[in-house]
Coordinates of C-alpha atoms in Angstrom, one line a residue:
M1 CA -21.9 59.7 126.9
S2 CA -21.5 62.6 124.4
L3 CA -24.4 64.3 122.8
L4 CA -23.4 62.9 119.4
K5 CA -23.3 59.3 120.5
L6 CA -26.6 59.8 122.4
S7 CA -28.3 61.3 119.4
L8 CA -27.0 58.5 117.1
S9 CA -28.2 55.8 119.5
Y10 CA -31.7 57.3 119.5
I11 CA -31.7 57.5 115.7
R12 CA -30.6 53.8 115.4
R13 CA -33.5 52.8 117.7
R14 CA -36.0 54.0 115.1
K15 CA -34.5 52.4 112.0
L16 CA -37.6 52.4 109.8
N17 CA -38.7 55.9 110.8
T18 CA -35.2 57.2 110.3
F19 CA -34.8 55.5 106.9
L20 CA -38.1 56.9 105.6
N21 CA -37.3 60.5 106.8
V22 CA -33.8 60.4 105.3
L23 CA -35.0 58.8 102.0
L24 CA -37.8 61.5 101.6
L25 CA -35.3 64.3 102.0
A26 CA -32.7 62.5 99.9
L27 CA -35.2 62.2 97.0
G28 CA -36.0 65.9 97.2
I29 CA -32.3 66.9 97.3
A30 CA -31.5 64.4 94.5
T31 CA -34.2 65.9 92.2
I32 CA -32.7 69.4 92.7
V33 CA -29.2 68.1 92.1
V34 CA -30.1 66.4 88.9
L35 CA -31.8 69.5 87.6
L36 CA -28.8 71.7 88.6
L37 CA -26.3 69.4 86.9
F38 CA -28.3 68.8 83.8
S39 CA -29.2 72.5 83.3
R40 CA -25.6 73.7 83.9
Q41 CA -23.9 71.1 81.7
F42 CA -26.6 71.3 79.0
E43 CA -26.2 75.1 78.9
D44 CA -22.4 74.9 78.9
S45 CA -22.6 72.4 76.1
L46 CA -24.9 74.5 74.0
T47 CA -22.7 77.6 74.6
R48 CA -19.4 75.8 73.9
N49 CA -20.7 74.2 70.6
A50 CA -22.1 77.5 69.3
R51 CA -19.0 79.5 70.1
G52 CA -18.0 81.8 67.3
I53 CA -21.1 81.1 65.2
D54 CA -23.3 84.1 64.7
M55 CA -25.8 82.8 62.2
V56 CA -26.7 79.6 60.2
V57 CA -28.0 79.8 56.7
G58 CA -29.9 76.8 55.3
A59 CA -33.1 75.6 53.6
K60 CA -36.4 77.1 54.7
G61 CA -38.1 75.3 57.5
S62 CA -37.8 75.4 61.3
P63 CA -35.0 77.7 62.5
L64 CA -34.6 75.6 65.6
Q65 CA -34.3 72.4 63.5
L66 CA -31.6 74.2 61.4
I67 CA -29.6 75.1 64.5
L68 CA -30.0 71.6 66.0
S69 CA -28.9 69.9 62.8
S70 CA -26.1 72.2 61.8
I71 CA -24.5 73.1 65.1
Y72 CA -25.4 70.4 67.6
H73 CA -26.0 67.6 65.1
L74 CA -29.1 66.4 67.0
D75 CA -31.8 66.7 64.3
V76 CA -32.2 66.1 60.6
P77 CA -31.4 69.0 58.2
T78 CA -34.2 71.1 56.8
G79 CA -32.9 70.3 53.3
N80 CA -30.1 71.2 50.9
I81 CA -29.3 74.6 49.4
S82 CA -27.8 75.4 46.0
L83 CA -24.1 76.1 45.9
R84 CA -24.7 78.6 43.2
E85 CA -27.3 80.6 45.3
A86 CA -25.1 80.4 48.4
S87 CA -22.1 81.8 46.6
R88 CA -24.0 85.0 46.0
L89 CA -24.2 85.7 49.7
L90 CA -20.5 85.8 50.4
P91 CA -19.5 89.1 48.8
N92 CA -21.6 90.8 51.4
R93 CA -19.3 92.9 53.7
A94 CA -21.3 91.9 56.8
I95 CA -20.0 88.3 56.4
R96 CA -16.5 87.7 57.9
Q97 CA -16.4 84.0 57.4
A98 CA -18.7 81.3 56.0
I99 CA -18.1 77.6 56.8
P100 CA -20.0 75.2 54.6
L101 CA -21.5 71.9 55.8
A102 CA -22.7 68.9 53.8
L103 CA -24.7 66.4 55.9
G104 CA -26.7 63.2 55.2
D105 CA -24.4 60.3 55.9
S106 CA -23.2 58.4 58.9
Y107 CA -21.0 55.5 60.1
R108 CA -22.5 53.2 62.7
G109 CA -24.7 56.0 64.0
Y110 CA -22.0 58.7 64.0
R111 CA -22.6 61.5 61.6
I112 CA -20.2 62.2 58.7
V113 CA -19.9 66.0 58.1
G114 CA -18.5 67.3 54.8
T115 CA -16.8 70.6 55.5
T116 CA -13.5 72.5 55.4
P117 CA -10.5 72.7 57.7
A118 CA -12.0 76.0 59.0
Y119 CA -14.7 73.9 60.9
P120 CA -12.3 72.1 63.3
A121 CA -10.3 75.3 63.5
L122 CA -13.4 77.1 64.8
Y123 CA -13.2 74.9 67.9
A124 CA -9.4 75.1 68.2
A125 CA -9.3 71.3 67.6
E126 CA -6.0 69.5 67.5
L127 CA -4.9 66.2 66.0
A128 CA -4.1 63.3 68.3
A129 CA -2.8 61.2 65.4
G130 CA -2.4 61.4 61.7
N131 CA -3.4 64.4 59.5
L132 CA -6.5 66.2 58.3
W133 CA -8.0 65.0 55.0
Q134 CA -6.0 66.0 52.0
Q135 CA -8.1 64.6 49.2
P136 CA -11.6 63.1 48.6
L137 CA -12.5 59.9 50.4
E138 CA -10.2 60.7 53.4
A139 CA -11.8 61.5 56.8
V140 CA -10.9 62.5 60.3
A141 CA -12.6 60.9 63.3
G142 CA -13.5 62.7 66.5
A143 CA -12.1 61.4 69.8
A144 CA -15.3 59.8 71.1
V145 CA -15.9 58.1 67.7
A146 CA -12.4 56.7 67.5
A147 CA -12.5 55.4 71.1
E148 CA -15.9 53.8 70.7
L149 CA -15.3 52.2 67.3
G150 CA -11.5 51.6 67.5
L151 CA -10.7 53.8 64.6
R152 CA -7.1 54.8 63.8
P153 CA -5.3 56.3 60.8
G154 CA -5.3 53.9 57.8
V155 CA -8.5 52.2 58.7
T156 CA -11.2 52.0 56.0
I157 CA -14.9 52.6 56.7
V158 CA -18.0 52.4 54.6
S159 CA -20.5 55.1 55.2
D160 CA -24.3 54.7 55.4
H161 CA -26.9 57.0 53.8
G162 CA -28.9 58.7 56.5
F163 CA -28.2 59.0 60.2
S164 CA -28.7 55.4 61.2
S165 CA -26.8 52.2 60.5
Q166 CA -29.9 50.8 58.7
G167 CA -29.3 53.1 55.7
D168 CA -28.0 52.1 52.3
H169 CA -24.2 51.4 52.4
H170 CA -21.9 53.4 50.1
G171 CA -19.7 50.4 49.5
D172 CA -18.4 51.7 46.2
H173 CA -16.7 54.7 47.9
P174 CA -15.0 53.6 51.2
L175 CA -13.4 56.3 53.3
T176 CA -9.9 56.1 54.7
I177 CA -9.3 57.5 58.2
S178 CA -6.4 60.0 57.8
G179 CA -6.4 61.3 61.4
I180 CA -7.9 61.3 64.9
L181 CA -8.9 64.5 66.7
A182 CA -7.9 65.1 70.3
P183 CA -10.7 65.3 72.8
S184 CA -12.2 68.9 72.7
G185 CA -15.3 68.6 74.8
T186 CA -17.3 69.8 71.8
V187 CA -19.6 68.3 69.2
L188 CA -16.5 67.4 67.2
D189 CA -15.8 64.5 69.5
R190 CA -18.7 62.5 68.1
L191 CA -18.4 63.5 64.4
I192 CA -16.4 62.2 61.4
L193 CA -15.2 65.0 59.3
T194 CA -14.3 65.0 55.6
G195 CA -14.1 67.3 52.7
I196 CA -17.3 68.3 50.9
P197 CA -16.0 66.7 47.6
T198 CA -16.1 63.4 49.5
I199 CA -19.9 63.8 50.1
W200 CA -20.4 64.8 46.5
K201 CA -18.4 61.8 45.2
V202 CA -20.1 59.3 47.5
H203 CA -23.5 60.5 46.1
E204 CA -22.6 61.0 42.5
E205 CA -24.2 57.8 41.5
G206 CA -27.6 59.2 40.6
G207 CA -28.0 61.3 43.8
S208 CA -29.3 64.8 43.6
E209 CA -26.6 66.0 46.0
A210 CA -24.0 64.8 43.6
G211 CA -25.4 66.4 40.5
S212 CA -25.7 63.2 38.5
D213 CA -25.9 65.1 35.3
H214 CA -22.3 66.3 35.8
D215 CA -20.4 63.1 36.5
H216 CA -17.8 64.2 34.1
E217 CA -16.8 67.1 36.4
P218 CA -13.9 66.5 38.8
V219 CA -14.8 66.8 42.5
G220 CA -11.4 67.1 44.2
D221 CA -10.0 70.2 45.8
A222 CA -7.6 70.5 42.9
A223 CA -10.5 70.7 40.4
V224 CA -11.0 73.7 38.2
A225 CA -13.1 75.6 40.7
L226 CA -14.6 78.8 41.9
T227 CA -12.9 80.1 45.0
L228 CA -15.6 81.7 47.2
P229 CA -14.4 84.7 49.2
K230 CA -14.1 84.3 53.0
T231 CA -13.8 80.5 52.8
D232 CA -10.8 78.3 52.6
F233 CA -12.4 75.9 50.1
H234 CA -12.4 75.5 46.3
Y235 CA -15.9 74.5 45.2
A236 CA -17.0 72.9 42.0
P237 CA -17.9 75.4 39.2
A238 CA -20.8 77.5 40.3
D239 CA -23.0 76.2 37.5
S240 CA -22.4 72.5 38.4
G241 CA -25.7 72.1 40.3
R242 CA -23.9 71.0 43.4
D243 CA -25.7 71.3 46.8
I244 CA -24.6 71.9 50.4
T245 CA -26.6 71.7 53.5
S246 CA -25.9 74.9 55.3
L247 CA -23.4 77.7 56.0
L248 CA -22.1 78.7 59.4
I249 CA -21.7 82.5 59.3
R250 CA -19.5 84.8 61.4
Y251 CA -20.3 88.5 61.2
S252 CA -17.7 91.1 60.4
A253 CA -19.3 93.5 62.9
P254 CA -22.1 93.1 65.6
M255 CA -24.4 95.5 63.6
A256 CA -24.7 92.8 61.0
A257 CA -27.1 91.0 63.2
A258 CA -29.7 93.7 62.7
T259 CA -29.7 93.6 58.9
L260 CA -28.2 90.5 57.4
P261 CA -30.8 87.9 58.8
R262 CA -33.7 89.9 57.5
L263 CA -32.0 90.4 54.1
I264 CA -31.5 86.7 53.7
N265 CA -35.0 85.7 54.8
A266 CA -36.6 88.3 52.5
R267 CA -34.5 88.2 49.4
T268 CA -33.1 84.7 49.1
P269 CA -34.6 81.2 49.0
F270 CA -32.8 80.4 52.3
Q271 CA -33.6 81.0 55.9
S272 CA -31.3 82.4 58.6
A273 CA -31.3 81.2 62.2
S274 CA -29.5 82.8 65.2
P275 CA -27.9 80.3 67.6
A276 CA -28.4 82.7 70.5
F277 CA -32.1 83.3 69.8
E278 CA -32.9 79.6 69.1
T279 CA -31.0 78.3 72.1
A280 CA -32.8 80.8 74.3
R281 CA -36.1 79.5 72.8
L282 CA -35.0 76.0 73.5
Y283 CA -34.3 76.9 77.2
N284 CA -37.9 78.3 77.3
L285 CA -39.3 75.1 75.9
L286 CA -37.4 73.0 78.4
G287 CA -38.1 75.5 81.2
V288 CA -41.7 74.3 81.8
G289 CA -40.6 70.8 82.5
V290 CA -37.6 71.9 84.6
E291 CA -39.7 74.2 86.7
A292 CA -42.3 71.4 87.3
L293 CA -39.5 69.0 88.4
Q294 CA -38.1 71.8 90.6
A295 CA -41.5 72.3 92.2
F296 CA -41.7 68.5 92.8
G297 CA -38.3 68.5 94.5
I298 CA -39.2 71.4 96.7
I299 CA -42.4 69.6 97.7
L300 CA -40.4 66.6 98.7
I301 CA -38.0 68.7 100.7
V302 CA -40.9 70.5 102.6
T303 CA -42.6 67.1 103.2
A304 CA -39.4 65.7 104.6
A305 CA -39.0 68.7 106.9
L306 CA -42.5 68.1 108.2
S307 CA -41.8 64.4 108.6
I308 CA -38.7 65.1 110.6
F309 CA -40.6 67.6 112.8
I310 CA -43.4 65.0 113.4
A311 CA -40.8 62.3 114.1
L312 CA -38.9 64.4 116.6
Y313 CA -42.1 65.6 118.2
N314 CA -43.5 62.1 118.7
A315 CA -40.0 60.8 119.8
L316 CA -39.9 63.6 122.4
K317 CA -43.2 62.4 123.9
E318 CA -41.8 58.8 124.1
R319 CA -38.5 60.0 125.7
R320 CA -39.9 62.4 128.3
Y321 CA -38.9 60.2 131.1
D322 CA -35.4 59.6 129.7
L323 CA -34.9 63.3 129.3
A324 CA -36.2 63.9 132.9
M325 CA -33.7 61.3 134.2
M326 CA -30.9 63.0 132.3
R327 CA -31.8 66.3 134.0
S328 CA -31.9 64.6 137.4
L329 CA -28.4 63.2 136.8
G330 CA -27.0 66.6 136.1
A331 CA -27.7 67.4 132.5
S332 CA -28.5 71.1 131.9
R333 CA -31.7 72.3 130.2
A334 CA -29.5 73.6 127.3
K335 CA -27.9 70.1 126.9
L336 CA -31.3 68.5 126.5
G337 CA -32.3 71.2 123.9
W338 CA -29.0 70.7 122.0
H339 CA -29.5 66.9 122.1
V340 CA -32.9 67.2 120.2
M341 CA -31.4 69.8 117.8
L342 CA -28.5 67.6 117.0
E343 CA -30.8 64.7 116.2
G344 CA -32.7 66.8 113.7
L345 CA -29.5 68.1 112.2
L346 CA -28.1 64.5 111.8
L347 CA -31.3 63.4 110.1
S348 CA -31.3 66.3 107.7
L349 CA -27.6 66.1 106.8
G350 CA -27.9 62.3 106.3
G351 CA -30.7 63.0 103.8
A352 CA -28.7 65.8 102.1
L353 CA -25.6 63.7 101.7
G354 CA -27.6 60.8 100.4
G355 CA -29.5 63.1 98.0
L356 CA -26.2 64.5 96.7
L357 CA -24.8 61.0 96.0
L358 CA -28.1 59.8 94.6
G359 CA -28.3 62.9 92.3
H360 CA -24.8 62.5 91.0
L361 CA -25.3 58.8 90.4
A362 CA -28.5 59.5 88.5
V363 CA -26.8 62.1 86.3
E364 CA -23.9 59.6 85.6
M365 CA -26.4 57.0 84.5
L366 CA -28.3 59.5 82.4
G367 CA -25.0 60.6 80.8
S368 CA -24.1 57.0 80.0
W369 CA -27.4 56.5 78.3
L370 CA -27.2 59.7 76.4
S371 CA -23.6 58.8 75.4
E372 CA -24.8 55.5 73.9
A373 CA -27.6 57.5 72.1
R374 CA -24.8 59.8 70.8
Q375 CA -26.6 62.9 72.1
I376 CA -25.1 65.4 74.6
N377 CA -22.5 64.6 77.2
L378 CA -23.4 64.6 80.9
S379 CA -21.2 63.6 83.8
G380 CA -22.0 62.9 87.4
T381 CA -18.4 63.7 88.5
V382 CA -19.1 67.5 88.1
W383 CA -19.6 69.3 91.4
L384 CA -21.3 72.7 91.6
A385 CA -20.9 75.4 94.2
E386 CA -24.7 75.5 94.5
E387 CA -24.5 72.0 96.2
V388 CA -22.9 73.6 99.2
W389 CA -26.0 75.7 99.6
L390 CA -28.1 72.6 99.4
L391 CA -26.2 71.2 102.4
L392 CA -26.7 74.4 104.3
L393 CA -30.4 74.4 103.3
A394 CA -30.7 70.8 104.7
A395 CA -28.9 71.8 107.9
G396 CA -31.4 74.7 108.3
I397 CA -34.3 72.4 107.6
G398 CA -33.1 70.0 110.4
I399 CA -32.6 72.9 112.8
I400 CA -36.0 74.4 112.1
S401 CA -37.7 71.1 112.3
A402 CA -36.1 70.3 115.7
L403 CA -36.6 73.8 117.1
L404 CA -40.1 73.3 118.7
P405 CA -39.3 69.8 120.1
A406 CA -36.0 71.3 121.4
I407 CA -37.8 74.1 123.2
Q408 CA -40.2 71.6 124.7
A409 CA -37.3 69.5 125.9
Y410 CA -35.7 72.6 127.4
R411 CA -38.9 73.6 129.2
S412 CA -39.7 70.1 130.4
D413 CA -41.0 69.8 134.0
I414 CA -38.7 67.2 135.6
S415 CA -40.6 66.8 138.8
G416 CA -43.9 66.4 137.1
I417 CA -42.6 63.8 134.7
L418 CA -40.9 61.8 137.3
A419 CA -44.0 62.0 139.6
E420 CA -46.0 60.4 136.8
R421 CA -43.9 57.3 137.1

């Protein structure tokens, strides 16, 4: 009988003990895998969605809230800002581009974002069907939104006030889907985009965003308008009292980061927020929980290693006579040692493989839940190079755990053991 078959037969004889050892190691490995996959995909998602955005300008409040609401669309905005005041920023030579956003509405839980064509262009988005909005009350749906809700060009939707489907319906101003964006792997996939005039028009019935005292003013792109430098959008007249939610700013030079944010915070009614700084702060906030879970996973792995060692040590005592008979039948000392080592290796690799599968399954389930909650995208089908190191770590644990029992098997006194019988 080969060493592999012999080791497997001994493992199968101790089903409960084997199951518990493998499960303990699998849980430890799975915890580490979940943290690796979550951290990597979360970090990649944050980086991908903030690509090309150097600063966000919005109403005063929490800078992190401003970043989460304007870039990642995971929080409520800090408030609205005056279009007239915002227009005064744009002549600054430190600003290369300013992309306006107007938030506040949604459709069946998916956010509707009033913006300009520069916003999808920022993420190099392409159309899968139809066209970008050309006039007010036209909208473009992201790939995930269209797939989930069955949207297509020509379909009419009625937006809700706020970010939940329980908000007031804007039934007087239905939106027509003019196009569908191709999947981009960015936040655009779960947004509905339209022009800012659409947001104003939808709210013009007495809403502050709409400037209810100016209902006589046209709100279309063709309106008599003030063209703000460094944007591709014709706003309403600067004295119209219109509001937007925020501006996504791109610097004309890296040195602008040292002066422009302080200038805005000190001399304007707005606040500036740096995506790089606030995401780093977010990592730090999450870091405590991640480190605690990592420590928990390491404790499980170490406990599993001790459990395998104890199991092999006790099993060696039970099989002393069997090993002595193998020696008397011609098996070498090295073969006995390798037999015990192989058993430990099989237990640890079984736990590692089980942990990898369990970890990926957990991330896939978590990703499915987050997808339903319309938050970040996670996938259990992503495999990382670090997981190879986890397999090697598990193999090392199995070898180290079996080392002492293997040495004892190698040094076993055949004659003494057989004489006891």
